[in-house]
Amino acid sequence: MKKDEISEVRLFFYEIVKESFQDEPDAALIDIFNQLVDNLKKNYEVKDEKVEFIIESFQTVLQNLDLQKIKEEYNILFVDPFSNYLIHKNASFYIENKNFGNTLVKIRDFIWRLELFKSEDYFEPEDSVPFISDVMIYLIDNEYAINVQYDFFTKFIAPLMEGLCTELKNSEMANFYACVGLLMEFFIEMERNYLCDAIINA
Amino acid sequence: MADYKLKVPNNLLLISDNTKKLRKYEEILGGIYNIYTIFYSDIFSKEFFASKNIKISGRFPAFNVNFEFLDVIKFDICSYCGKCYKECPEKCISVNLDINFDKCTLCEKCEIVCPEKCIGLRSLKTSEITTAFILTDIDELIDNYKLPGIYKFEDYENVLSLTGEFLISESISHNDNICQYSGKRDFGCKRCIDSCERYALYVEDKKIKIDHLLCVSCGKCVSVCPTGAMQSMTVSDVDFIDSFKENNFKNKVVVLGNHEEIRGFKWKIDDEYTYNYQFIESEPKYFNLLNYLFLFSCGASKLIILDERLCNSNQILFANRLIEYLFNYSDFIVFRDDGYYGPNPLSEFYADYSFDTRRKKLASIIGFLFEKSPVRKVLIDEEYLNIFGEVELDELKCSLCLACVNHCKIGALSANQMNYSLNHNPSYCIQCGICEDVCPENAIKIRKGLLLSEEFFENKELFRDEPIVCPECKKEFASKKAFETVKRKLIKSGYFESKGKYLNYCEECRVIKILELNA
């Protein structure tokens, strides 16, 4: 794969992660997942149990759940303050076991240095999954040095997404999002390998 | 003391002379903290309070910050008519009503032309902020207020680590009744406060207080306290002495450390030699001269402390030196097993397990060791410990007012009411210096250093006076020198005629006389 193609794949994944956690899912997002599953089925040449499991899981879930059910799942997992199944989406929680911690300050410091600012209509903190996915999209889009991307990934994205994936996979209320967790887990592993190789070859 | 919860509020004040920095930290810490900002400048800012006159009082987590700030334009009554903008000869007023004071000549034309009278170029307002933390880059503030809770911007992680709810478990206590710090005079022994690197000890309401949130139980304050006012909640002096009642460790090597350290030590020694050792699971960081000399006087031949952080402890250096001087027995306290276990040089061991105060117990043990030593005079002038010395009195100046005795809680100075004498026991004196400070006649001087001799342990009469007798009831009621001193002072201030007429009468008879005179 060429570098541009790799960047495109990375951007696509960060984009769907961002979209999955930013707001309740809509038909467009579900379509993207359907297409992704189809593409993986058709085009993923290497025999891989993990990928097969992800495809199977997504197929089962998408066949059995309509959009309304997926929206309800989103609200139970991430929105309803009285839900007993709430899952945190912030890096501080998975790194320091508390929200609004030092990790949030460090991410704010990082984006301050990039001269990026959170728009006022965006309510999630800067260490939330959608926001840090967006930061990574910005870094890839603007071809920031690979060590900057690697640092941001290892310090913030990887610990957050690993923790979040585990929570999603273990949640008894997560079906669609358990599949998203599986996909994210697969993607993080690929991203980690890519960034490590890129750092070595830089 | 039971554990309890303490919540540190998330209030944060930023003080900087750099507006960009204020904006940055407002941005990155906003939402996590309730943020207040002060622009450290005498140039008016529309965005921040501008002030260089900042006074900080209180302590973490409740600092009170009083400051004066320039309140040049009253935006609530400004009609934005623009007359000031047009009138300004220096063009230093922007359309946003920011004033560039670098250009402003303070000509006051803007003030005069303002129809709303909302401009006051020298108008100052005062305000107060209560905050748990302060982040600043102003050296003057950092230097003047070296307090926990006030940090440089780059150390903001300290703020994060101290915010939230904490479970407090008190590990040390302070007993004001035997403390030789005088809150009234803000003078005396502050060794505990000086030793605390975390600023967890402080004076409030004229007493020494402990901030248990900041305390990390390093034990330094307990160790340096010569009176025993500072105590560990886990190993108090009384418990320590009491625990040896049943223990027989004569000529044994005492090994002192925590559970893990002792286990590690045991693993390294041959099983056949373990009978040589007496293991004490404790926290050596709290130990002081009393503990070390007590173990020696009770018969230990060696003390191995399994905490090398204490190797520069003055308490240990002093204990070793004293034992060496008295018995020519070196390195009683060591930090690793050196394999040398000579018998304890004492022919008879200390067996008094009673306890009054740390200093009195220490005096008793040193007295015992001195009695058993062949040496009759020992001078330790190395300044390992500054807790020994003597009080010297100028008899001609002393009026026996006994202010010194009233401040000497440890009992180094005492008064004998039967014979009107002032007495001094040097073995109890911790060199706090309060007696010297409090003496109105400037009659007391402190002589530092430990000179061990018979006299060191004796109650020495510093001064004796004759009593004055009431001419009415014949009761002895004061010393002659005290009477003369008061009389002299009344004469000097011109009050003797009015107030000193019945000065030679006792208190009761004086009142009766005054009432008779007025009747």
XYZ file of C-alpha atoms in Angstrom:
721
model
C 0.000 0.000 0.000
C 1.207 3.483 -0.771
C 1.500 6.102 1.936
C -1.467 8.071 0.606
C -3.609 4.957 0.576
C -2.601 4.141 4.142
C -3.460 7.671 5.207
C -6.843 7.322 3.552
C -7.580 4.097 5.413
C -6.451 5.650 8.688
C -8.565 8.726 8.078
C -11.558 6.556 7.264
C -11.239 4.606 10.518
C -10.729 7.658 12.700
C -13.683 9.249 10.943
C -16.035 6.345 11.689
C -14.815 6.157 15.293
C -15.502 9.858 15.642
C -18.936 9.566 14.052
C -19.854 6.538 16.162
C -19.326 8.348 19.454
C -20.113 11.941 18.594
C -23.850 11.703 18.437
C -26.493 9.006 18.257
C -25.981 6.930 15.120
C -27.943 7.797 12.009
C -28.817 5.870 8.857
C -25.746 7.201 7.054
C -23.422 5.780 9.696
C -25.159 2.409 9.622
C -24.791 2.400 5.835
C -21.088 3.036 6.193
C -20.787 0.063 8.543
C -22.797 -2.118 6.153
C -20.507 -1.139 3.292
C -17.437 -1.657 5.444
C -18.553 -5.184 6.328
C -19.274 -5.959 2.667
C -15.907 -4.622 1.604
C -14.085 -6.558 4.266
C -15.880 -9.706 3.211
C -15.013 -9.222 -0.427
C -11.605 -7.674 -0.276
C -9.819 -8.852 2.855
C -7.580 -11.471 1.364
C -5.676 -12.731 4.358
C -7.425 -15.426 6.368
C -7.807 -13.897 9.783
C -10.053 -15.234 12.556
C -10.389 -11.828 14.135
C -11.594 -10.202 10.935
C -14.015 -13.051 10.327
C -15.372 -12.681 13.822
C -15.817 -8.934 13.355
C -17.624 -9.496 10.050
C -19.889 -12.159 11.516
C -20.685 -10.081 14.569
C -21.530 -7.004 12.553
C -23.671 -9.022 10.150
C -25.645 -10.574 12.985
C -26.157 -7.281 14.762
C -27.037 -5.273 11.703
C -29.529 -7.908 10.597
C -31.235 -8.049 13.962
C -31.183 -4.428 15.107
C -32.922 -1.570 13.420
C -31.692 2.019 13.636
C -34.066 2.849 16.473
C -32.669 0.021 18.610
C -29.096 1.146 17.905
C -30.024 4.688 18.900
C -31.520 3.381 22.143
C -28.344 1.423 22.786
C -26.280 4.578 22.253
C -28.401 6.471 24.757
C -28.205 3.735 27.394
C -24.443 3.415 27.007
C -23.376 7.030 26.651
C -26.149 9.537 27.370
C -28.781 8.614 29.954
C -27.404 9.853 33.307
C -29.656 7.428 35.182
C -28.554 4.408 33.179
C -26.733 1.704 35.108
C -24.734 0.877 32.002
C -23.035 4.209 31.297
C -19.615 3.910 29.712
C -17.033 6.666 29.890
C -15.694 8.058 26.645
C -12.857 10.147 28.069
C -9.144 9.464 28.114
C -8.722 10.838 31.679
C -11.016 8.122 32.981
C -9.064 5.271 31.414
C -5.627 6.725 32.193
C -6.198 8.180 35.673
C -9.448 6.569 36.760
C -11.167 9.941 36.973
C -12.729 12.339 34.517
C -11.414 15.867 34.115
C -7.908 14.920 35.161
C -4.379 15.651 34.124
C -4.817 13.870 30.787
C -7.447 16.384 29.759
C -5.042 19.206 30.681
C -2.244 17.570 28.679
C -4.462 17.154 25.616
C -5.567 20.766 25.912
C -1.930 21.796 26.163
C -1.140 19.703 23.075
C -3.880 21.268 20.975
C -2.981 24.735 22.299
C 0.479 24.202 20.848
C -1.103 23.191 17.537
C -3.120 26.395 17.799
C -6.346 24.419 17.583
C -9.419 25.339 19.564
C -12.581 23.565 20.440
C -15.549 25.241 18.814
C -18.041 26.643 21.287
C -20.899 24.445 20.045
C -18.907 21.302 20.818
C -19.791 20.176 24.316
C -17.660 17.077 24.873
C -14.342 17.611 26.643
C -11.119 17.552 24.638
C -10.156 14.092 25.869
C -13.324 12.430 24.552
C -13.122 9.811 21.776
C -14.629 11.987 19.049
C -12.422 14.949 19.882
C -9.125 13.069 19.993
C -10.116 11.202 16.807
C -10.637 14.582 15.237
C -7.218 15.757 16.430
C -5.627 12.671 14.882
C -7.504 13.308 11.623
C -6.057 16.819 11.687
C -2.536 15.470 12.260
C -2.844 12.963 9.398
C -4.512 15.448 7.051
C -1.832 18.039 7.665
C 0.955 15.464 7.414
C 2.372 16.171 10.848
C 5.667 14.397 11.622
C 5.191 10.729 12.375
C 6.713 11.081 15.870
C 4.038 13.666 16.760
C 1.337 11.255 15.604
C 3.019 8.369 17.398
C 3.232 10.340 20.660
C -0.377 11.396 20.476
C -1.448 7.849 19.687
C 0.554 6.131 22.451
C -0.128 8.728 25.154
C -3.818 9.282 24.597
C -5.543 7.372 21.822
C -4.298 3.863 22.566
C -5.008 3.815 26.327
C -8.411 5.420 25.819
C -9.498 3.145 23.009
C -8.167 -0.012 24.652
C -10.056 0.778 27.850
C -13.178 1.730 25.954
C -13.077 -1.416 23.780
C -12.865 -3.612 26.864
C -15.828 -1.819 28.436
C -17.864 -2.140 25.252
C -17.091 -5.824 24.799
C -17.990 -6.569 28.409
C -21.161 -4.496 28.600
C -24.316 -6.588 28.683
C -26.237 -3.757 27.031
C -23.810 -3.299 24.130
C -24.554 -5.114 20.870
C -23.847 -2.762 18.040
C -21.225 -0.959 20.102
C -19.621 -4.233 21.143
C -18.989 -4.776 17.444
C -17.641 -1.230 17.143
C -15.351 -2.122 20.073
C -14.086 -5.202 18.218
C -13.439 -3.163 15.115
C -11.640 -0.433 17.073
C -9.487 -3.022 18.795
C -8.481 -4.451 15.432
C -7.787 -1.002 14.061
C -5.690 0.105 17.064
C -3.466 -2.904 16.618
C -2.940 -2.080 12.943
C -2.381 1.596 13.731
C 0.160 0.758 16.408
C 2.084 -1.515 14.018
C 1.957 1.089 11.281
C 3.200 3.928 13.525
C 5.976 1.767 15.032
C 7.201 0.773 11.570
C 6.956 4.351 10.375
C 8.981 5.605 13.348
C 11.686 2.986 12.730
C 11.849 3.812 9.031
C 11.674 7.575 9.516
C -8.153 9.337 65.557
C -10.536 7.915 62.964
C -9.981 8.452 59.277
C -11.998 11.234 57.743
C -12.652 12.758 54.348
C -11.433 16.163 53.260
C -12.532 17.896 50.093
C -10.192 20.370 48.442
C -12.239 22.763 46.294
C -11.332 23.266 42.650
C -10.765 27.016 42.819
C -7.685 28.317 41.085
C -6.223 31.791 40.756
C -3.831 32.546 37.909
C -1.465 35.508 38.334
C 0.838 36.495 35.506
C 2.271 39.534 33.753
C 1.761 37.709 30.472
C -1.781 37.855 29.121
C -1.093 35.097 26.586
C -0.124 32.764 29.402
C -3.260 33.693 31.356
C -5.375 32.903 28.329
C -3.586 29.608 27.740
C -4.033 28.319 31.281
C -7.587 29.609 31.387
C -8.157 27.497 28.290
C -6.412 24.300 29.367
C -7.597 24.284 32.986
C -11.025 25.808 32.447
C -13.936 23.548 33.281
C -11.725 21.471 35.531
C -11.248 24.455 37.836
C -13.185 27.581 38.704
C -10.589 29.995 37.434
C -9.880 33.552 38.552
C -7.208 35.640 36.853
C -5.106 38.636 37.812
C -2.959 40.382 35.230
C 0.109 41.412 37.236
C 0.487 44.900 35.866
C -0.344 48.502 36.532
C -1.675 48.830 33.009
C -5.446 48.699 32.729
C -6.817 45.624 30.991
C -10.346 45.190 29.822
C -9.963 41.429 29.835
C -8.384 40.818 33.261
C -8.180 42.465 36.651
C -4.889 44.363 36.501
C -3.080 44.651 39.787
C 0.351 44.712 41.291
C -0.904 45.306 44.785
C -1.728 41.739 45.827
C -1.800 40.489 49.394
C -2.153 36.799 50.120
C -3.262 35.549 53.527
C -4.545 32.243 54.863
C -3.174 28.957 53.644
C -3.978 26.023 51.432
C -6.778 25.180 50.679
C -8.298 28.568 51.552
C -6.096 31.467 50.513
C -7.578 34.932 50.773
C -6.225 37.153 48.059
C -6.844 40.869 48.450
C -5.926 43.054 45.537
C -6.406 46.548 44.190
C -7.179 46.815 40.523
C -7.547 49.624 38.035
C -11.182 50.238 37.251
C -10.663 52.864 34.586
C -13.867 52.520 32.596
C -17.244 51.700 34.066
C -18.597 49.689 31.186
C -22.037 49.355 32.727
C -22.709 53.077 32.373
C -20.628 53.785 29.249
C -22.811 54.718 26.265
C -20.034 54.145 23.742
C -20.476 57.663 22.435
C -16.832 57.726 21.296
C -16.073 61.213 22.610
C -13.070 59.992 24.582
C -11.729 58.291 21.434
C -11.972 61.498 19.451
C -10.617 63.744 22.212
C -7.547 61.675 23.108
C -4.502 63.584 21.805
C -2.291 60.450 21.936
C -4.865 58.242 20.182
C -4.321 55.607 22.828
C -7.986 54.613 23.216
C -9.131 51.878 20.854
C -12.669 51.442 19.534
C -12.968 48.518 21.948
C -12.113 50.937 24.747
C -8.758 49.365 25.477
C -6.372 52.018 26.712
C -2.732 51.839 25.795
C -1.065 53.194 28.905
C 2.328 53.093 27.217
C 1.154 56.053 25.163
C -1.249 57.632 27.638
C 0.094 60.806 29.306
C -2.713 60.862 31.875
C -3.828 64.267 30.522
C -7.348 63.400 31.680
C -9.021 64.879 28.607
C -11.028 61.683 28.176
C -12.250 61.961 31.758
C -13.361 65.560 31.219
C -15.108 64.949 27.901
C -17.008 61.820 29.052
C -20.686 62.792 29.434
C -21.381 59.721 31.617
C -18.358 60.389 33.843
C -17.435 56.735 33.548
C -13.692 57.213 33.040
C -11.318 57.481 35.990
C -7.696 56.984 34.931
C -6.521 56.509 38.494
C -9.638 54.851 39.800
C -8.830 51.877 42.008
C -11.125 49.215 43.404
C -10.381 46.492 45.892
C -11.529 42.951 45.670
C -11.025 39.664 47.484
C -10.810 36.154 46.098
C -10.875 32.948 48.120
C -9.056 30.192 46.325
C -7.529 26.798 47.046
C -4.631 27.185 44.617
C -2.550 29.898 43.005
C -0.505 29.434 39.850
C 1.897 32.253 39.083
C 5.109 33.167 37.333
C 5.746 36.248 39.468
C 8.966 35.552 41.369
C 8.102 38.081 44.063
C 4.927 36.182 44.938
C 6.599 32.782 44.836
C 9.478 33.993 47.030
C 7.269 35.828 49.525
C 4.724 33.078 49.874
C 6.565 29.786 49.921
C 3.447 27.877 50.768
C 1.875 24.677 49.531
C -0.916 25.589 47.158
C 1.134 28.312 45.440
C 2.996 26.941 42.452
C 4.626 28.010 39.226
C 2.574 27.520 36.071
C 4.742 24.637 34.883
C 4.075 22.797 38.156
C 0.323 22.730 37.593
C 0.336 18.966 38.135
C 0.741 19.672 41.871
C -2.611 21.407 41.722
C -4.229 18.465 39.989
C -2.784 16.010 42.477
C -4.120 17.991 45.444
C -7.651 18.540 44.132
C -10.613 16.405 45.032
C -11.718 14.369 47.989
C -9.088 12.738 50.182
C -9.252 10.153 52.909
C -7.169 11.577 55.726
C -5.463 9.288 58.136
C -3.669 11.224 60.874
C -0.227 9.868 61.629
C 1.171 12.505 64.000
C -0.177 14.601 66.854
C 0.893 17.752 68.656
C 0.466 18.454 72.364
C 0.461 22.160 73.050
C 0.742 21.644 76.819
C 4.388 20.610 76.604
C 5.378 22.488 73.460
C 8.054 25.126 73.944
C 6.765 27.361 71.172
C 5.113 30.486 72.546
C 2.278 31.543 70.295
C 1.727 34.736 72.262
C 5.275 35.876 71.584
C 5.702 33.986 68.297
C 8.976 32.775 69.711
C 10.588 29.597 70.940
C 11.182 26.111 69.614
C 9.966 25.665 66.028
C 12.211 22.744 65.151
C 9.244 20.728 63.897
C 8.126 23.484 61.535
C 11.679 24.067 60.313
C 12.207 20.366 59.649
C 9.047 19.917 57.578
C 9.886 20.045 53.893
C 6.210 19.785 52.945
C 5.112 22.874 54.914
C 2.586 20.643 56.658
C 3.196 22.345 60.014
C 2.185 25.914 60.595
C 1.137 28.393 63.261
C -2.502 29.367 63.514
C -4.364 30.882 66.450
C -1.014 31.088 68.253
C -0.576 27.329 68.169
C 1.334 24.852 66.053
C -1.037 22.994 63.760
C -0.669 20.022 61.445
C -2.021 19.899 57.915
C -2.662 16.174 57.652
C -3.380 16.424 53.936
C 0.110 17.701 53.209
C 1.837 15.503 55.796
C 3.566 12.499 54.233
C 4.498 10.915 57.590
C 8.229 11.381 57.017
C 8.667 11.470 60.801
C 11.136 14.358 60.839
C 9.024 16.605 63.074
C 8.559 13.821 65.624
C 12.233 12.984 65.580
C 13.503 16.557 66.084
C 10.999 17.519 68.785
C 12.972 17.765 72.045
C 9.966 17.946 74.346
C 7.861 15.147 72.877
C 5.029 17.485 71.946
C 5.108 15.943 68.472
C 4.261 12.269 68.642
C 3.735 9.492 66.151
C 0.229 8.036 66.433
C 1.644 4.554 65.834
C 4.808 4.593 67.978
C 4.430 7.047 70.853
C 7.207 7.473 73.416
C 5.108 5.901 76.170
C 4.303 2.851 74.051
C 7.933 2.488 73.058
C 9.247 2.511 76.627
C 6.392 0.330 77.803
C 7.028 -2.287 75.118
C 10.445 -3.103 76.604
C 9.150 -4.071 80.027
C 8.963 -7.699 78.983
C 11.902 -7.668 76.603
C 15.320 -8.874 77.547
C 17.864 -7.897 74.960
C 20.968 -7.599 77.073
C 24.065 -7.892 74.882
C 21.923 -8.576 71.862
C 22.048 -6.887 68.497
C 18.823 -4.969 68.072
C 17.634 -4.781 64.468
C 15.161 -2.019 63.789
C 13.077 -1.690 60.639
C 9.693 -2.223 59.095
C 8.246 -5.649 58.309
C 9.759 -5.968 54.819
C 13.173 -4.670 55.878
C 13.384 -7.140 58.759
C 12.275 -10.027 56.567
C 14.993 -9.117 54.050
C 17.568 -8.946 56.859
C 16.551 -12.322 58.266
C 16.897 -13.976 54.882
C 20.483 -12.828 54.614
C 21.787 -14.085 57.959
C 22.723 -17.616 58.919
C 20.028 -19.350 60.942
C 22.484 -20.475 63.609
C 23.280 -16.874 64.534
C 19.718 -15.568 64.792
C 19.793 -15.955 68.588
C 22.172 -12.946 68.612
C 19.523 -10.673 67.229
C 16.477 -8.984 68.680
C 14.178 -7.780 65.912
C 11.961 -4.770 66.454
C 9.346 -4.039 63.831
C 8.879 -0.306 63.983
C 9.355 2.918 62.062
C 12.890 4.206 62.771
C 12.057 7.493 61.043
C 10.212 8.594 64.177
C 13.092 7.700 66.525
C 15.243 10.189 68.354
C 17.990 10.411 70.963
C 15.682 9.083 73.671
C 14.962 5.864 71.769
C 18.591 5.231 70.859
C 20.027 5.902 74.325
C 17.230 3.904 75.945
C 18.110 0.825 73.864
C 21.794 1.204 74.754
C 21.151 1.747 78.444
C 18.838 -1.283 78.543
C 21.676 -3.498 77.351
C 21.702 -3.654 73.551
C 25.221 -4.130 72.256
C 24.483 -2.892 68.773
C 21.616 -1.212 66.998
C 21.224 -1.909 63.294
C 18.813 0.497 61.637
C 17.517 -0.832 58.346
C 16.849 2.576 56.883
C 19.875 4.169 55.277
C 17.990 7.419 54.770
C 18.728 8.067 58.447
C 22.497 7.762 58.054
C 22.913 11.544 58.300
C 20.537 11.898 61.216
C 21.976 14.249 63.832
C 20.153 12.289 66.510
C 22.131 9.171 65.565
C 25.449 11.006 65.192
C 24.939 12.546 68.616
C 23.925 9.270 70.273
C 26.986 7.508 68.861
C 29.286 10.340 69.919
C 27.883 10.508 73.458
C 28.260 6.742 73.956
C 31.780 6.920 72.569
C 32.735 9.744 74.951
C 31.210 8.111 77.995
C 32.306 4.483 77.440
C 34.886 4.577 74.673
C 32.449 2.348 72.753
C 32.149 3.321 69.106
C 29.510 2.793 66.404
C 26.684 1.600 68.615
C 24.241 2.505 65.849
C 25.009 1.221 62.366
C 23.070 0.771 59.152
C 24.328 -2.620 58.061
C 25.523 -5.670 59.871
C 29.254 -5.075 60.393
C 29.726 -8.369 62.229
C 31.195 -6.763 65.335
C 29.174 -7.513 68.416
C 31.076 -6.552 71.529
C 29.244 -6.796 74.824
C 27.437 -3.707 76.040
C 29.973 -1.861 78.266
C 27.451 -1.149 81.032
C 27.913 -3.170 84.197
C 24.297 -2.622 85.151
C 21.343 -1.856 82.899
C 18.617 0.753 83.012
C 15.316 -0.638 84.237
C 13.090 2.368 84.851
C 10.044 2.053 82.602
C 8.142 4.998 84.050
C 7.454 7.942 81.759
C 6.747 11.624 82.280
C 7.850 13.570 79.223
C 10.344 12.824 76.473
C 12.854 15.315 77.829
C 12.584 14.206 81.438
C 13.020 10.594 80.381
C 16.025 11.527 78.258
C 17.538 13.424 81.198
C 16.985 10.374 83.392
C 18.718 8.057 80.882
C 21.652 10.412 80.300
C 21.938 10.748 84.093
C 22.056 6.959 84.409
C 24.712 6.643 81.687
C 26.785 9.419 83.242
C 26.608 7.702 86.617
C 27.878 4.441 85.077
C 30.597 6.131 83.040
C 34.147 6.409 84.328
C 34.366 9.848 82.758
C 33.453 12.711 85.099
C 33.302 15.597 82.674
C 32.233 15.467 79.042
C 31.903 18.404 76.722
C 30.202 17.803 73.410
C 30.614 20.961 71.436
C 29.904 19.548 67.965
C 26.696 21.104 66.835
C 24.889 17.877 65.987
C 22.016 18.728 68.232
C 21.154 22.113 69.653
C 18.905 20.822 72.388
C 21.313 21.145 75.316
C 22.526 24.186 77.166
C 22.216 26.240 80.289
C 20.534 29.359 81.516
C 22.721 32.073 83.005
C 21.197 34.757 85.180
C 22.323 38.249 86.053
C 21.223 38.401 89.696
C 21.511 42.152 89.816
C 18.956 42.548 87.043
C 16.501 39.770 87.992
C 13.368 40.978 89.771
C 11.956 37.480 90.311
C 8.915 38.328 88.217
C 8.924 34.636 87.144
C 7.869 35.377 83.555
C 10.571 32.897 82.530
C 9.127 30.171 84.765
C 5.632 30.750 83.388
C 6.878 30.094 79.868
C 9.067 27.105 80.680
C 6.547 24.263 80.330
C 9.272 21.672 80.229
C 10.316 22.538 83.804
C 13.936 23.549 83.240
C 13.172 26.699 85.199
C 11.139 26.510 88.382
C 10.281 28.721 91.315
C 10.292 27.733 94.955
C 7.555 29.667 96.706
C 8.815 28.665 100.129
C 12.178 30.370 99.856
C 11.550 32.834 97.004
C 14.119 31.271 94.707
C 14.465 30.749 90.966
C 15.925 27.352 90.076
C 17.294 25.761 86.951
C 17.796 22.147 85.917
C 20.080 22.202 82.835
C 19.270 18.609 81.915
C 15.711 19.668 81.048
C 16.652 22.783 79.067
C 15.972 22.405 75.328
C 17.396 25.808 74.349
C 14.126 27.228 73.109
C 15.261 30.688 74.256
C 11.818 31.838 75.423
C 13.134 32.711 78.914
C 15.729 34.998 77.386
C 13.126 36.593 75.132
C 10.446 37.025 77.766
C 12.635 38.442 80.572
C 11.637 42.109 81.039
C 14.879 42.878 82.860
C 17.085 41.334 80.176
C 18.669 39.294 82.961
C 18.824 35.901 81.214
C 21.401 34.595 78.786
C 21.486 31.179 77.131
C 24.720 29.173 76.934
C 24.585 26.452 74.288
C 26.294 23.057 74.299
C 26.317 19.952 76.426
C 28.693 19.941 79.357
C 28.065 16.729 81.260
C 29.046 16.899 84.900
C 27.359 16.284 88.251
C 25.881 19.797 88.142
C 24.171 19.163 84.816
C 21.572 17.010 86.517
C 21.157 19.072 89.653
C 18.557 21.682 90.390
C 20.637 24.815 90.593
C 19.489 27.878 92.512
C 19.925 30.824 90.173
C 18.646 33.499 92.510
C 17.042 33.872 95.912
C 15.370 36.903 97.412
C 13.786 37.839 100.713
C 10.043 38.126 101.004
C 8.295 41.371 101.745
C 5.840 41.304 104.654
C 2.455 43.053 104.644
C 2.466 45.615 107.529
C -1.241 44.951 108.125
C -1.682 41.160 108.101
C 2.012 40.236 108.380
C 1.664 37.900 105.391
C 4.635 37.357 103.081
C 3.359 38.233 99.613
C 6.184 39.134 97.207
C 9.907 39.318 96.899
C 11.721 42.479 97.842
C 13.280 42.851 94.402
C 9.934 42.547 92.664
C 8.535 45.190 95.037
C 11.470 47.522 94.374
C 11.189 47.046 90.620
C 7.485 47.924 90.550
C 8.078 50.889 92.828
C 10.901 52.134 90.607
C 8.743 51.816 87.511
C 5.815 53.663 89.110
C 8.091 56.491 90.212
C 9.637 56.717 86.779
C 6.242 56.925 85.107
C 4.925 59.415 87.678
C 2.212 57.157 89.049
C 3.728 56.333 92.427
C 1.836 59.054 94.299
C -1.539 57.958 92.924
C -1.115 54.220 92.596
C 1.821 53.195 94.736
C 0.653 54.430 98.094
C -0.284 50.997 99.420
C 2.151 49.026 97.302
C 3.826 47.562 100.406
C 0.508 45.953 101.461
C -0.611 42.531 100.270
C -3.370 42.401 97.605
C -6.262 41.974 100.064
C -5.096 44.632 102.511
C -4.323 47.031 99.647
C -7.945 46.863 98.434
C -9.264 47.424 101.969
C -6.947 50.414 102.423
C -8.012 51.983 99.122
C -11.713 51.494 99.976
C -11.169 53.041 103.434
C -9.469 56.012 101.852
C -12.340 56.556 99.417
C -15.081 56.078 102.044
